Tab-separated table of C-alpha atoms in Angstrom:
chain	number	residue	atom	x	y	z
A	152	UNK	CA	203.789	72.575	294.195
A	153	UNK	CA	203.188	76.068	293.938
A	154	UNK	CA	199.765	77.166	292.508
A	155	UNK	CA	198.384	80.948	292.032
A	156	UNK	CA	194.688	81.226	291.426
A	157	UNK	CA	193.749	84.932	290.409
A	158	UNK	CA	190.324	86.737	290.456
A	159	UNK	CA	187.573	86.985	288.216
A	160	UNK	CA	187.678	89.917	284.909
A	161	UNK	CA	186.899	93.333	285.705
A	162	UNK	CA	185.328	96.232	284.209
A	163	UNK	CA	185.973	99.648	284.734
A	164	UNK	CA	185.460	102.959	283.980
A	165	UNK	CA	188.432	105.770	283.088
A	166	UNK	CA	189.649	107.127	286.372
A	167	UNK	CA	188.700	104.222	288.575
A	168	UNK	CA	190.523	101.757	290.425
A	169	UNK	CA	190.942	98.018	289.934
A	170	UNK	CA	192.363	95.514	292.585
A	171	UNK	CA	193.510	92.427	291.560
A	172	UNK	CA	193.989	89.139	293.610
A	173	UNK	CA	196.325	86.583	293.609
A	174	UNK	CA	196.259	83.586	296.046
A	175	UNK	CA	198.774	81.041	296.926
A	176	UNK	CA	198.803	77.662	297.812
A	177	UNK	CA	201.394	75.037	298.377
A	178	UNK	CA	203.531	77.238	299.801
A	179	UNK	CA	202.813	80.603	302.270
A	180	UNK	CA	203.362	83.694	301.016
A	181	UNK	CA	206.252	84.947	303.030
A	182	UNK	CA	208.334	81.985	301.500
A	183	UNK	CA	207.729	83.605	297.569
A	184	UNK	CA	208.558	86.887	295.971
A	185	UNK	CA	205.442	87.834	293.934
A	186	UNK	CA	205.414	90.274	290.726
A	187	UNK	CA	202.976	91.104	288.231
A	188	UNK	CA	202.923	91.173	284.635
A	189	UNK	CA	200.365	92.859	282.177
A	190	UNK	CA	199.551	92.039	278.276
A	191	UNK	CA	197.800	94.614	276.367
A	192	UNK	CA	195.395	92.800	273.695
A	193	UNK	CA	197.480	91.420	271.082
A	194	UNK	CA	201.167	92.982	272.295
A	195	UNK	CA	203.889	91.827	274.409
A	196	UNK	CA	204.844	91.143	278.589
A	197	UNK	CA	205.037	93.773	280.579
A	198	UNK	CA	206.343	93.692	284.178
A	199	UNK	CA	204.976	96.091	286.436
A	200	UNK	CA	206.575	95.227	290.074
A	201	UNK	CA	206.938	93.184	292.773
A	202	UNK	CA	208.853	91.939	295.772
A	203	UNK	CA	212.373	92.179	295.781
A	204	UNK	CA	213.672	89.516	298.748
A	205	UNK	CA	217.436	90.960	298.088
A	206	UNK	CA	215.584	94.334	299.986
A	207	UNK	CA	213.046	92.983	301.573
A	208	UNK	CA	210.745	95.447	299.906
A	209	UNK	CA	208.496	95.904	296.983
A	210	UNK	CA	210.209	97.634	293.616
A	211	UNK	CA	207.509	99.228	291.329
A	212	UNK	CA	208.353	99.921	286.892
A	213	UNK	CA	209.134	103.537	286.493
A	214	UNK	CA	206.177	103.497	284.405
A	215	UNK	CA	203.806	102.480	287.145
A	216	UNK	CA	205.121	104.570	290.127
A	217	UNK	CA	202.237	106.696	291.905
A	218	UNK	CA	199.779	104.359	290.151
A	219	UNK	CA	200.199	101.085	291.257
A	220	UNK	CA	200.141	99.711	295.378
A	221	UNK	CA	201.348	96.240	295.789
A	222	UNK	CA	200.438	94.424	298.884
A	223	UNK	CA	200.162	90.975	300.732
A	224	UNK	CA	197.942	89.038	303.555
A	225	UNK	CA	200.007	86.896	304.745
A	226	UNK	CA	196.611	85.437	306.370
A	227	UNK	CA	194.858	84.280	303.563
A	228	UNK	CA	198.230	83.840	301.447
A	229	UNK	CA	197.123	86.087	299.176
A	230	UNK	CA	198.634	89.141	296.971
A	231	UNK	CA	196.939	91.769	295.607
A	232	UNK	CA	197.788	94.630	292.797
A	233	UNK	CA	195.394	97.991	292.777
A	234	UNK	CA	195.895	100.495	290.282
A	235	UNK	CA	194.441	103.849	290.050
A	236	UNK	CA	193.644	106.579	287.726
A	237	UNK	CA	192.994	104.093	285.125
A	238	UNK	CA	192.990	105.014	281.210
A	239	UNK	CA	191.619	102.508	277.784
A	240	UNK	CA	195.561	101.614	277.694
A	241	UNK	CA	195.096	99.807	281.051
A	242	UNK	CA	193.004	97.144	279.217
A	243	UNK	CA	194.784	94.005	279.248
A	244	UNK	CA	195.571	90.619	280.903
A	245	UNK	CA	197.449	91.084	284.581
A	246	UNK	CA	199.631	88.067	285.817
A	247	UNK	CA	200.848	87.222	289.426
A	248	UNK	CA	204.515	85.341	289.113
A	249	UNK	CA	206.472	84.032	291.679
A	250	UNK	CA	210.274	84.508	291.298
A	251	UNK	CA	212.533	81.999	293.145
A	252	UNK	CA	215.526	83.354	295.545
A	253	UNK	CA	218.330	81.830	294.032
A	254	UNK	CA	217.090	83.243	290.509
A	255	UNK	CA	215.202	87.100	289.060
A	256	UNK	CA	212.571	84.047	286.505
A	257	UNK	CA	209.585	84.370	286.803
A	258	UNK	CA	208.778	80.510	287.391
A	259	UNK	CA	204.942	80.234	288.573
A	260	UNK	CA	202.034	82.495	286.573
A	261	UNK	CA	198.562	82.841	287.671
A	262	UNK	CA	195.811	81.909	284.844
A	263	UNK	CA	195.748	86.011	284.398
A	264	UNK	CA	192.902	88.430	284.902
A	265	UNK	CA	191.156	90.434	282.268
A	266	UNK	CA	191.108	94.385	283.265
A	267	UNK	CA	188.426	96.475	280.615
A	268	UNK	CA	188.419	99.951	280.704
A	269	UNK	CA	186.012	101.156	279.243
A	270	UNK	CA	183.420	104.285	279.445
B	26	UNK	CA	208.971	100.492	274.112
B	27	UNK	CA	211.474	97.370	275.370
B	28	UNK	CA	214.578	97.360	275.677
B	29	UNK	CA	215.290	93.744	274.297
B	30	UNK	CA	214.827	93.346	270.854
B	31	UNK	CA	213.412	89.918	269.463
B	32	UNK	CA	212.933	89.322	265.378
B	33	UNK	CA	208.936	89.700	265.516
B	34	UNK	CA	208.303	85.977	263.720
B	35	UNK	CA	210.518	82.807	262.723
B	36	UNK	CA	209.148	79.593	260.995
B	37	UNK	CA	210.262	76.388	259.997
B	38	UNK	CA	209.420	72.657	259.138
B	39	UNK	CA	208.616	69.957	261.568
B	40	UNK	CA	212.041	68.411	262.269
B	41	UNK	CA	213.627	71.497	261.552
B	42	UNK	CA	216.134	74.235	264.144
B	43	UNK	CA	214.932	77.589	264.614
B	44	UNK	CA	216.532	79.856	266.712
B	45	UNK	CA	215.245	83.384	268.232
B	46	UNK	CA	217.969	86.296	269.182
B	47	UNK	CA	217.133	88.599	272.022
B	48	UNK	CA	219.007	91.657	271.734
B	49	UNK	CA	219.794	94.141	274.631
B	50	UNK	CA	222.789	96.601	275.601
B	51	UNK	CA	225.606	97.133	278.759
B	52	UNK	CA	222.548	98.061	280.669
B	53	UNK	CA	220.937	94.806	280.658
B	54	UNK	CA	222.528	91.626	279.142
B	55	UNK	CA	226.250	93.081	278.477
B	56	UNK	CA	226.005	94.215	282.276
B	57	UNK	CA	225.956	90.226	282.690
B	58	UNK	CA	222.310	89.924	283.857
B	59	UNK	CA	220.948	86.683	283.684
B	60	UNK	CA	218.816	85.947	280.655
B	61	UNK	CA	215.440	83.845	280.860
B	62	UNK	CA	212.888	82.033	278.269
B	63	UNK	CA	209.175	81.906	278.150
B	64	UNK	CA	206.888	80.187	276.101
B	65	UNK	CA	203.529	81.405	275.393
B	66	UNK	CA	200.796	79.249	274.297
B	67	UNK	CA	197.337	81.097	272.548
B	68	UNK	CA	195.189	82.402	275.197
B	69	UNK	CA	197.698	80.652	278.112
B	70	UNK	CA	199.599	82.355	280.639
B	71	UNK	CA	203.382	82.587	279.871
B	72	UNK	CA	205.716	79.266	280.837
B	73	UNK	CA	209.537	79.070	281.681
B	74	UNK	CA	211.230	77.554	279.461
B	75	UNK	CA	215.265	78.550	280.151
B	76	UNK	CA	216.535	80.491	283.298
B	77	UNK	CA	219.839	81.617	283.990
B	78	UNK	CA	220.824	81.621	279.748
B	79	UNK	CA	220.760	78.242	279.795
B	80	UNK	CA	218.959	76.172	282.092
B	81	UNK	CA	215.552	73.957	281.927
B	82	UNK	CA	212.789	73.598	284.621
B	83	UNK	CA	211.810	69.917	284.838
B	84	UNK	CA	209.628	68.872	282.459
B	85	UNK	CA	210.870	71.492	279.757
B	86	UNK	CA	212.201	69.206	276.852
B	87	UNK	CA	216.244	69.159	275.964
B	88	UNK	CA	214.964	70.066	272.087
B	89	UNK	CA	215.008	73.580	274.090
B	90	UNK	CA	218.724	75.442	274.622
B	91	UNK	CA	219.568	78.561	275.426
B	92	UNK	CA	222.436	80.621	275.526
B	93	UNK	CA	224.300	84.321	275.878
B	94	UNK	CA	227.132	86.081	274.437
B	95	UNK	CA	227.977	89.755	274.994
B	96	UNK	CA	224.921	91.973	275.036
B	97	UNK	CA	222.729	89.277	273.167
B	98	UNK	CA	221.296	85.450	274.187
B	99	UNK	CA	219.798	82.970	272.065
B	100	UNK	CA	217.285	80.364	272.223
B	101	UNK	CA	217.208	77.065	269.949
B	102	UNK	CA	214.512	74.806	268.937
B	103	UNK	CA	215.305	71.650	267.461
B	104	UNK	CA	213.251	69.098	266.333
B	105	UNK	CA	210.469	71.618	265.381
B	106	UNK	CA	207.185	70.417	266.456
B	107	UNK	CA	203.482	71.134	265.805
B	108	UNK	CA	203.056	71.956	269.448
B	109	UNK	CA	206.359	74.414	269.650
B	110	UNK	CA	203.899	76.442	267.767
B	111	UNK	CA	203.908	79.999	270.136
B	112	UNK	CA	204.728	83.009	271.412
B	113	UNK	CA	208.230	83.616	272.838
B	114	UNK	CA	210.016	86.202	275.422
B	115	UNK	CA	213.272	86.546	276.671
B	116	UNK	CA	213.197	88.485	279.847
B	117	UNK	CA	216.276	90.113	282.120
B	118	UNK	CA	216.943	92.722	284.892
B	119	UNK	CA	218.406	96.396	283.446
B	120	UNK	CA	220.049	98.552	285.867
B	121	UNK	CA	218.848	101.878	284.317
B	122	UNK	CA	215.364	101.052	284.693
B	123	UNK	CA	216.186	99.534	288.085
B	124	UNK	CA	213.655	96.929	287.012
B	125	UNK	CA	213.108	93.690	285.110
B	126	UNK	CA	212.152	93.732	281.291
B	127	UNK	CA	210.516	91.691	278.477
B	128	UNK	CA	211.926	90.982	274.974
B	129	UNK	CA	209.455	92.532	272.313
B	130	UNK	CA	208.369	88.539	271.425
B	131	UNK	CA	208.561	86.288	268.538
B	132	UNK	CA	206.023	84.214	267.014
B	133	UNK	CA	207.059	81.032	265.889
B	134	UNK	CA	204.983	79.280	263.581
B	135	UNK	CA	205.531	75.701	262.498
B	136	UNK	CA	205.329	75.025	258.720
């Protein structure tokens, strides 16, 4: 069974960067596709990227491009998500998901981490 | 802004069927992209509830059915309960984003 345990909330000031964790266990890394997901306060999902396995490489939103870096220790099983240049509408709740090969659902969510930014 | 368009609340009586369109275009769902569900409990990280239109994880109960036609999809609860009480998202790939994207959600609330 498949389990993603995320890191603790953050706080952060306008134009900083945040890095968010995401480890794995039950399975190693290089066997899932991992994505992330945001929720502003009180509005809707959001995905923001991820691993595609069809490419073998890591697809980024439109929205997110230049901003966001994706990566993965396969060492410690664990998946992170940094983004820059942050702004007040970066404040929400950021997901890991893992997405299965033979379908594009997101099937396993981390508990989420809280991102505040905030001067 | 999404590009899948959910009716922002539905309600209903214990017992009762509700059911929750997810509306996209020949980018998305008409292009024949699959079509998932996810359930949202308060202050919980999503849950699937349907992949592929109209399939269920284990453990996901059969009162939950989903389904797609043309450039829309569908889910159905039936047997509204207390604890269906949620958020809701449909989700699916569009090529013009080159990316996958959430319905706008629906809140259903239990009578």
């Amino acid at each position: 069974q498949v389990q993603l345990v995320q890191s603790g909330a953050e706080v952060k000031k306008p134009g900083a960067s945040v890095k968010v964790s995401c480890k794995v266990s039950g399975y190693t890394l290089t066997e899932l596709s991992m994505h992330w997901v945001r929720q502003a306060p009180g509005k809707g999902l959001e995905w923001m990227g991820g691993f595609d396995p069809e490419d073998g490489e890591t697809i980024y939103a439109q929205k997110f491009q230049g901003r966001v870096t994706m990566t993965e220790d396969t060492s410690t099983d664990t998946a992170y998500m940094e983004l820059s240049s942050l702004r007040s509408e970066d404040t929400a709740v950021y997901y890991c998901a893992t997405r299965p090969s033979w379908n594009d659902a997101f099937d396993i969510w981390g508990q989420g981490t809280m991102v505040t930014v905030s001067s | 802004q999404s590009v899948l368009t959910q009716p922002p609340s539905v309600s209903g009586a214990p017992g009762q069927r509700v059911t929750i369109s997810c509306t996209g275009s020949s980018s998305n769902i008409g292009a024949g992209y699959d079509v998932h569900w996810y359930q949202q409990l308060p202050g919980t990280a999503p849950k699937l509830l349907i992949y592929g239109n109209s399939n269920r994880p284990s453990g996901v109960p059969d009162r939950f059915s989903g389904s797609k036609s043309g450039t829309s999809a569908s889910l159905a609860i039936s047997g509204l309960q207390a604890e269906d009480e949620a958020d809701y998202y449909c989700q699916s790939y569009d090529s013009s984003l080159s990316g996958y994207v959430f319905g706008t959600g629906t809140k259903v609330t239990v009578l």
